[in-house]
Amino acid sequence: GVVAVLVIGLTVAAVPLLVVQGEQFIGDLPKQYEALRVWLKGFDNASVRQLVERMPTSWDEVANSTSLGSLSTSASEALSYGGGVLRALLALFFTMLLAFYWSLHDDRTIRALVLMLPADKREDARTLVDKMQDKVGAYLRGQAILCLAVGSLSLVAFLLIGLPYAAVLAVLAGMLEAVPLLGPALGAVPAIFVALGSDPRDALWVMGAAFGIQQIENYVLVPRVMDRSVGVNAVV
């Protein structure tokens, strides 16, 4: 009960800050992009100069030159993209529907599936399903703990560096931690982008912090959290 109250209290306190920083972050994207282009122009390197020349001159051009715009150049490509999006949305919808139905009629669904098996196999099947549910639930709880830990460590690091929008960037880092393998690297990208747009020297600190957090995650957090929550060795 105390933990739930603390979580609710922290959430209520953090949401207004995240909303304000999120609005500022989105509003400052044009300025951040322009600062990044100016910083890149300062390099006396032919490859960097070619990169700057190929970059859009303003954030509006970046927003208008998305993959959607290139895909809409031909009707066939647009239809193909639309079909892919539709299939993904349908898959997401039916997955959520199945998950909702399963949670609503958990025991009834399992009993119905078990009754389809021979009588001598039903008890073993029910035990297997129960163990699978326990392990998957424990894994999700462990993953949530890892996301919270990485987000908290990122927040401390970004505040120490003096990075703008530290709370929003830490939330992004924590959420992207759930992405297998690439999560830690993806979580550092927005912070590096902001650092390059405000003070390029901070980008090195951000990369160092991201590397340090990833090492802590790989060698300290993941083995302990997954071993205790799931009961399975981290290598597995």
Tab-separated table of C-alpha atoms in Angstrom:
chain	number	residue	atom	x	y	z
A	1	GLY	CA	0.000	0.000	0.000
A	2	VAL	CA	2.795	2.410	0.890
A	3	VAL	CA	4.624	1.614	-2.344
A	4	ALA	CA	1.454	2.218	-4.362
A	5	VAL	CA	0.909	5.584	-2.664
A	6	LEU	CA	4.522	6.588	-3.352
A	7	VAL	CA	4.263	5.568	-7.010
A	8	ILE	CA	1.006	7.467	-7.464
A	9	GLY	CA	2.431	10.515	-5.695
A	10	LEU	CA	5.587	10.544	-7.805
A	11	THR	CA	3.539	10.100	-10.977
A	12	VAL	CA	1.222	12.985	-10.118
A	13	ALA	CA	4.211	15.185	-9.310
A	14	ALA	CA	6.155	14.215	-12.426
A	15	VAL	CA	3.420	14.468	-15.056
A	16	PRO	CA	3.184	18.305	-15.084
A	17	LEU	CA	6.982	18.581	-15.377
A	18	LEU	CA	7.033	16.077	-18.232
A	19	VAL	CA	4.251	17.931	-20.036
A	20	VAL	CA	6.051	21.271	-19.729
A	21	GLN	CA	9.426	19.862	-20.789
A	22	GLY	CA	7.802	17.899	-23.611
A	23	GLU	CA	6.190	21.045	-25.007
A	24	GLN	CA	9.482	22.922	-24.722
A	25	PHE	CA	11.378	20.063	-26.368
A	26	ILE	CA	9.018	19.956	-29.356
A	27	GLY	CA	8.961	23.737	-29.646
A	28	ASP	CA	12.762	23.986	-29.575
A	29	LEU	CA	13.378	21.311	-32.226
A	30	PRO	CA	13.888	23.907	-35.025
A	31	LYS	CA	16.436	25.779	-32.905
A	32	GLN	CA	18.191	22.553	-31.893
A	33	TYR	CA	18.419	21.456	-35.525
A	34	GLU	CA	19.826	24.794	-36.655
A	35	ALA	CA	22.414	24.728	-33.849
A	36	LEU	CA	23.429	21.239	-34.942
A	37	ARG	CA	23.928	22.413	-38.560
A	38	VAL	CA	26.007	25.389	-37.412
A	39	TRP	CA	28.177	23.111	-35.283
A	40	LEU	CA	28.754	20.703	-38.171
A	41	LYS	CA	29.662	23.590	-40.485
A	42	GLY	CA	32.547	24.409	-38.183
A	43	PHE	CA	34.352	21.167	-39.060
A	44	ASP	CA	37.169	21.454	-41.586
A	45	ASN	CA	36.387	18.117	-43.172
A	46	ALA	CA	35.167	17.382	-46.675
A	47	SER	CA	32.882	14.519	-45.604
A	48	VAL	CA	31.233	16.635	-42.917
A	49	ARG	CA	30.755	19.507	-45.375
A	50	GLN	CA	29.083	17.162	-47.844
A	51	LEU	CA	26.837	15.915	-45.051
A	52	VAL	CA	25.808	19.463	-44.161
A	53	GLU	CA	25.107	20.254	-47.818
A	54	ARG	CA	22.790	17.255	-48.063
A	55	MET	CA	20.963	18.087	-44.843
A	56	PRO	CA	17.712	20.078	-45.156
A	57	THR	CA	18.303	23.776	-44.509
A	58	SER	CA	15.475	24.079	-41.968
A	59	TRP	CA	13.446	21.931	-39.611
A	60	ASP	CA	10.343	22.498	-41.735
A	61	GLU	CA	12.056	20.722	-44.621
A	62	VAL	CA	12.947	17.853	-42.281
A	63	ALA	CA	9.317	17.535	-41.222
A	64	ASN	CA	8.098	17.654	-44.821
A	65	SER	CA	10.681	15.211	-46.213
A	66	THR	CA	9.624	12.148	-44.202
A	67	SER	CA	9.447	8.656	-45.565
A	68	LEU	CA	5.707	9.132	-45.968
A	69	GLY	CA	6.348	11.859	-48.513
A	70	SER	CA	8.716	9.703	-50.526
A	71	LEU	CA	6.354	6.753	-50.383
A	72	SER	CA	3.503	8.835	-51.724
A	73	THR	CA	5.387	9.539	-54.951
A	74	SER	CA	3.836	6.505	-56.582
A	75	ALA	CA	0.434	4.959	-56.113
A	76	SER	CA	1.783	1.423	-55.854
A	77	GLU	CA	4.232	2.325	-53.111
A	78	ALA	CA	1.540	4.215	-51.233
A	79	LEU	CA	-0.844	1.263	-51.439
A	80	SER	CA	1.894	-1.102	-50.305
A	81	TYR	CA	2.705	1.112	-47.335
A	82	GLY	CA	-0.969	1.527	-46.474
A	83	GLY	CA	-1.476	-2.229	-46.607
A	84	GLY	CA	1.463	-2.783	-44.276
A	85	VAL	CA	0.157	-0.218	-41.812
A	86	LEU	CA	-3.318	-1.748	-41.960
A	87	ARG	CA	-1.951	-5.236	-41.311
A	88	ALA	CA	0.103	-3.957	-38.377
A	89	LEU	CA	-2.905	-2.145	-36.896
A	90	LEU	CA	-5.109	-5.214	-37.304
A	91	ALA	CA	-2.465	-7.433	-35.711
A	92	LEU	CA	-2.134	-4.999	-32.796
A	93	PHE	CA	-5.918	-4.794	-32.396
A	94	PHE	CA	-6.450	-8.548	-32.354
A	95	THR	CA	-3.469	-9.085	-30.064
A	96	MET	CA	-4.902	-6.605	-27.567
A	97	LEU	CA	-8.358	-8.153	-27.976
A	98	LEU	CA	-6.977	-11.624	-27.346
A	99	ALA	CA	-5.004	-10.385	-24.335
A	100	PHE	CA	-8.109	-8.684	-22.920
A	101	TYR	CA	-10.260	-11.774	-23.450
A	102	TRP	CA	-7.576	-14.001	-21.939
A	103	SER	CA	-7.296	-11.813	-18.832
A	104	LEU	CA	-11.090	-11.587	-18.524
A	105	HIS	CA	-11.718	-15.318	-18.916
A	106	ASP	CA	-8.374	-16.682	-17.792
A	107	ASP	CA	-9.432	-19.856	-16.006
A	108	ARG	CA	-12.307	-20.589	-18.375
A	109	THR	CA	-10.054	-20.304	-21.440
A	110	ILE	CA	-7.360	-22.530	-19.947
A	111	ARG	CA	-9.922	-25.141	-18.891
A	112	ALA	CA	-11.403	-25.165	-22.396
A	113	LEU	CA	-7.980	-25.672	-23.974
A	114	VAL	CA	-6.960	-28.344	-21.470
A	115	LEU	CA	-10.195	-30.297	-22.062
A	116	MET	CA	-9.140	-30.712	-25.693
A	117	LEU	CA	-6.235	-32.899	-24.543
A	118	PRO	CA	-6.366	-36.551	-23.468
A	119	ALA	CA	-7.391	-37.005	-19.839
A	120	ASP	CA	-3.962	-38.260	-18.737
A	121	LYS	CA	-2.250	-35.144	-20.168
A	122	ARG	CA	-4.523	-32.464	-18.720
A	123	GLU	CA	-2.898	-32.109	-15.306
A	124	ASP	CA	0.595	-31.768	-16.791
A	125	ALA	CA	-0.680	-29.254	-19.354
A	126	ARG	CA	-2.369	-27.149	-16.674
A	127	THR	CA	0.806	-27.158	-14.591
A	128	LEU	CA	2.848	-26.120	-17.640
A	129	VAL	CA	0.488	-23.240	-18.459
A	130	ASP	CA	0.588	-21.999	-14.851
A	131	LYS	CA	4.383	-22.047	-14.839
A	132	MET	CA	4.507	-20.247	-18.189
A	133	GLN	CA	2.209	-17.505	-16.925
A	134	ASP	CA	4.269	-17.104	-13.769
A	135	LYS	CA	7.524	-16.834	-15.715
A	136	VAL	CA	6.183	-14.402	-18.319
A	137	GLY	CA	4.661	-12.224	-15.606
A	138	ALA	CA	7.928	-12.273	-13.663
A	139	TYR	CA	9.864	-11.373	-16.810
A	140	LEU	CA	7.599	-8.388	-17.483
A	141	ARG	CA	7.980	-7.224	-13.889
A	142	GLY	CA	11.748	-7.575	-14.179
A	143	GLN	CA	11.741	-5.631	-17.448
A	144	ALA	CA	9.687	-2.871	-15.811
A	145	ILE	CA	12.252	-2.677	-12.994
A	146	LEU	CA	15.070	-2.393	-15.538
A	147	CYS	CA	13.242	0.387	-17.420
A	148	LEU	CA	12.701	2.273	-14.162
A	149	ALA	CA	16.336	1.816	-13.113
A	150	VAL	CA	17.753	2.939	-16.465
A	151	GLY	CA	15.387	5.916	-16.563
A	152	SER	CA	16.398	6.945	-13.038
A	153	LEU	CA	20.124	6.594	-13.752
A	154	SER	CA	19.694	8.563	-16.979
A	155	LEU	CA	17.836	11.324	-15.135
A	156	VAL	CA	20.649	11.667	-12.592
A	157	ALA	CA	23.274	11.690	-15.354
A	158	PHE	CA	21.413	14.250	-17.490
A	159	LEU	CA	20.870	16.534	-14.506
A	160	LEU	CA	24.562	16.368	-13.591
A	161	ILE	CA	25.516	17.158	-17.184
A	162	GLY	CA	23.042	20.051	-17.210
A	163	LEU	CA	21.140	18.766	-20.225
A	164	PRO	CA	17.897	20.532	-21.173
A	165	TYR	CA	14.664	18.494	-20.963
A	166	ALA	CA	16.397	16.016	-18.640
A	167	ALA	CA	13.119	14.508	-17.406
A	168	VAL	CA	11.708	13.914	-20.902
A	169	LEU	CA	14.983	12.436	-22.166
A	170	ALA	CA	15.216	10.155	-19.119
A	171	VAL	CA	11.666	8.895	-19.708
A	172	LEU	CA	12.547	8.168	-23.345
A	173	ALA	CA	15.689	6.306	-22.265
A	174	GLY	CA	13.684	4.255	-19.776
A	175	MET	CA	10.974	3.394	-22.301
A	176	LEU	CA	13.448	2.449	-25.033
A	177	GLU	CA	15.193	0.135	-22.579
A	178	ALA	CA	12.346	-2.299	-23.302
A	179	VAL	CA	13.563	-2.641	-26.924
A	180	PRO	CA	15.708	-5.809	-27.129
A	181	LEU	CA	19.444	-5.334	-27.855
A	182	LEU	CA	19.161	-1.849	-29.386
A	183	GLY	CA	17.239	-0.228	-26.530
A	184	PRO	CA	20.164	1.344	-24.609
A	185	ALA	CA	21.703	2.765	-27.802
A	186	LEU	CA	18.372	4.124	-29.039
A	187	GLY	CA	17.727	5.720	-25.649
A	188	ALA	CA	20.922	7.751	-25.931
A	189	VAL	CA	20.157	9.144	-29.405
A	190	PRO	CA	17.638	11.868	-28.353
A	191	ALA	CA	19.943	13.006	-25.534
A	192	ILE	CA	22.939	13.216	-27.893
A	193	PHE	CA	20.842	15.178	-30.398
A	194	VAL	CA	19.811	17.681	-27.711
A	195	ALA	CA	23.394	17.967	-26.460
A	196	LEU	CA	24.692	18.677	-29.968
A	197	GLY	CA	22.037	21.366	-30.385
A	198	SER	CA	22.787	23.109	-27.079
A	199	ASP	CA	26.471	22.480	-26.257
A	200	PRO	CA	28.324	19.945	-28.441
A	201	ARG	CA	30.827	19.276	-25.674
A	202	ASP	CA	28.024	17.796	-23.590
A	203	ALA	CA	27.466	15.156	-26.277
A	204	LEU	CA	30.683	13.437	-25.187
A	205	TRP	CA	29.456	13.401	-21.589
A	206	VAL	CA	26.106	11.994	-22.714
A	207	MET	CA	27.797	9.206	-24.695
A	208	GLY	CA	30.036	8.437	-21.717
A	209	ALA	CA	27.042	8.362	-19.372
A	210	ALA	CA	25.085	6.127	-21.757
A	211	PHE	CA	28.037	3.741	-22.010
A	212	GLY	CA	28.425	3.648	-18.225
A	213	ILE	CA	24.699	3.032	-17.671
A	214	GLN	CA	24.745	0.250	-20.249
A	215	GLN	CA	27.664	-1.440	-18.459
A	216	ILE	CA	25.824	-1.176	-15.125
A	217	GLU	CA	22.740	-2.627	-16.758
A	218	ASN	CA	24.559	-5.514	-18.462
A	219	TYR	CA	26.776	-6.596	-15.576
A	220	VAL	CA	24.821	-5.554	-12.459
A	221	LEU	CA	21.128	-4.938	-13.080
A	222	VAL	CA	20.161	-7.564	-15.662
A	223	PRO	CA	21.815	-10.566	-13.944
A	224	ARG	CA	20.416	-9.716	-10.518
A	225	VAL	CA	16.962	-8.521	-11.541
A	226	MET	CA	16.267	-11.301	-14.019
A	227	ASP	CA	17.724	-13.996	-11.779
A	228	ARG	CA	15.629	-12.924	-8.790
A	229	SER	CA	12.414	-12.074	-10.642
A	230	VAL	CA	12.367	-14.844	-13.263
A	231	GLY	CA	14.593	-17.382	-11.579
A	232	VAL	CA	16.475	-18.011	-14.817
A	233	ASN	CA	20.135	-17.300	-15.460
A	234	ALA	CA	20.680	-14.026	-17.341
A	235	VAL	CA	22.487	-15.849	-20.179
A	236	VAL	CA	19.313	-17.828	-20.893
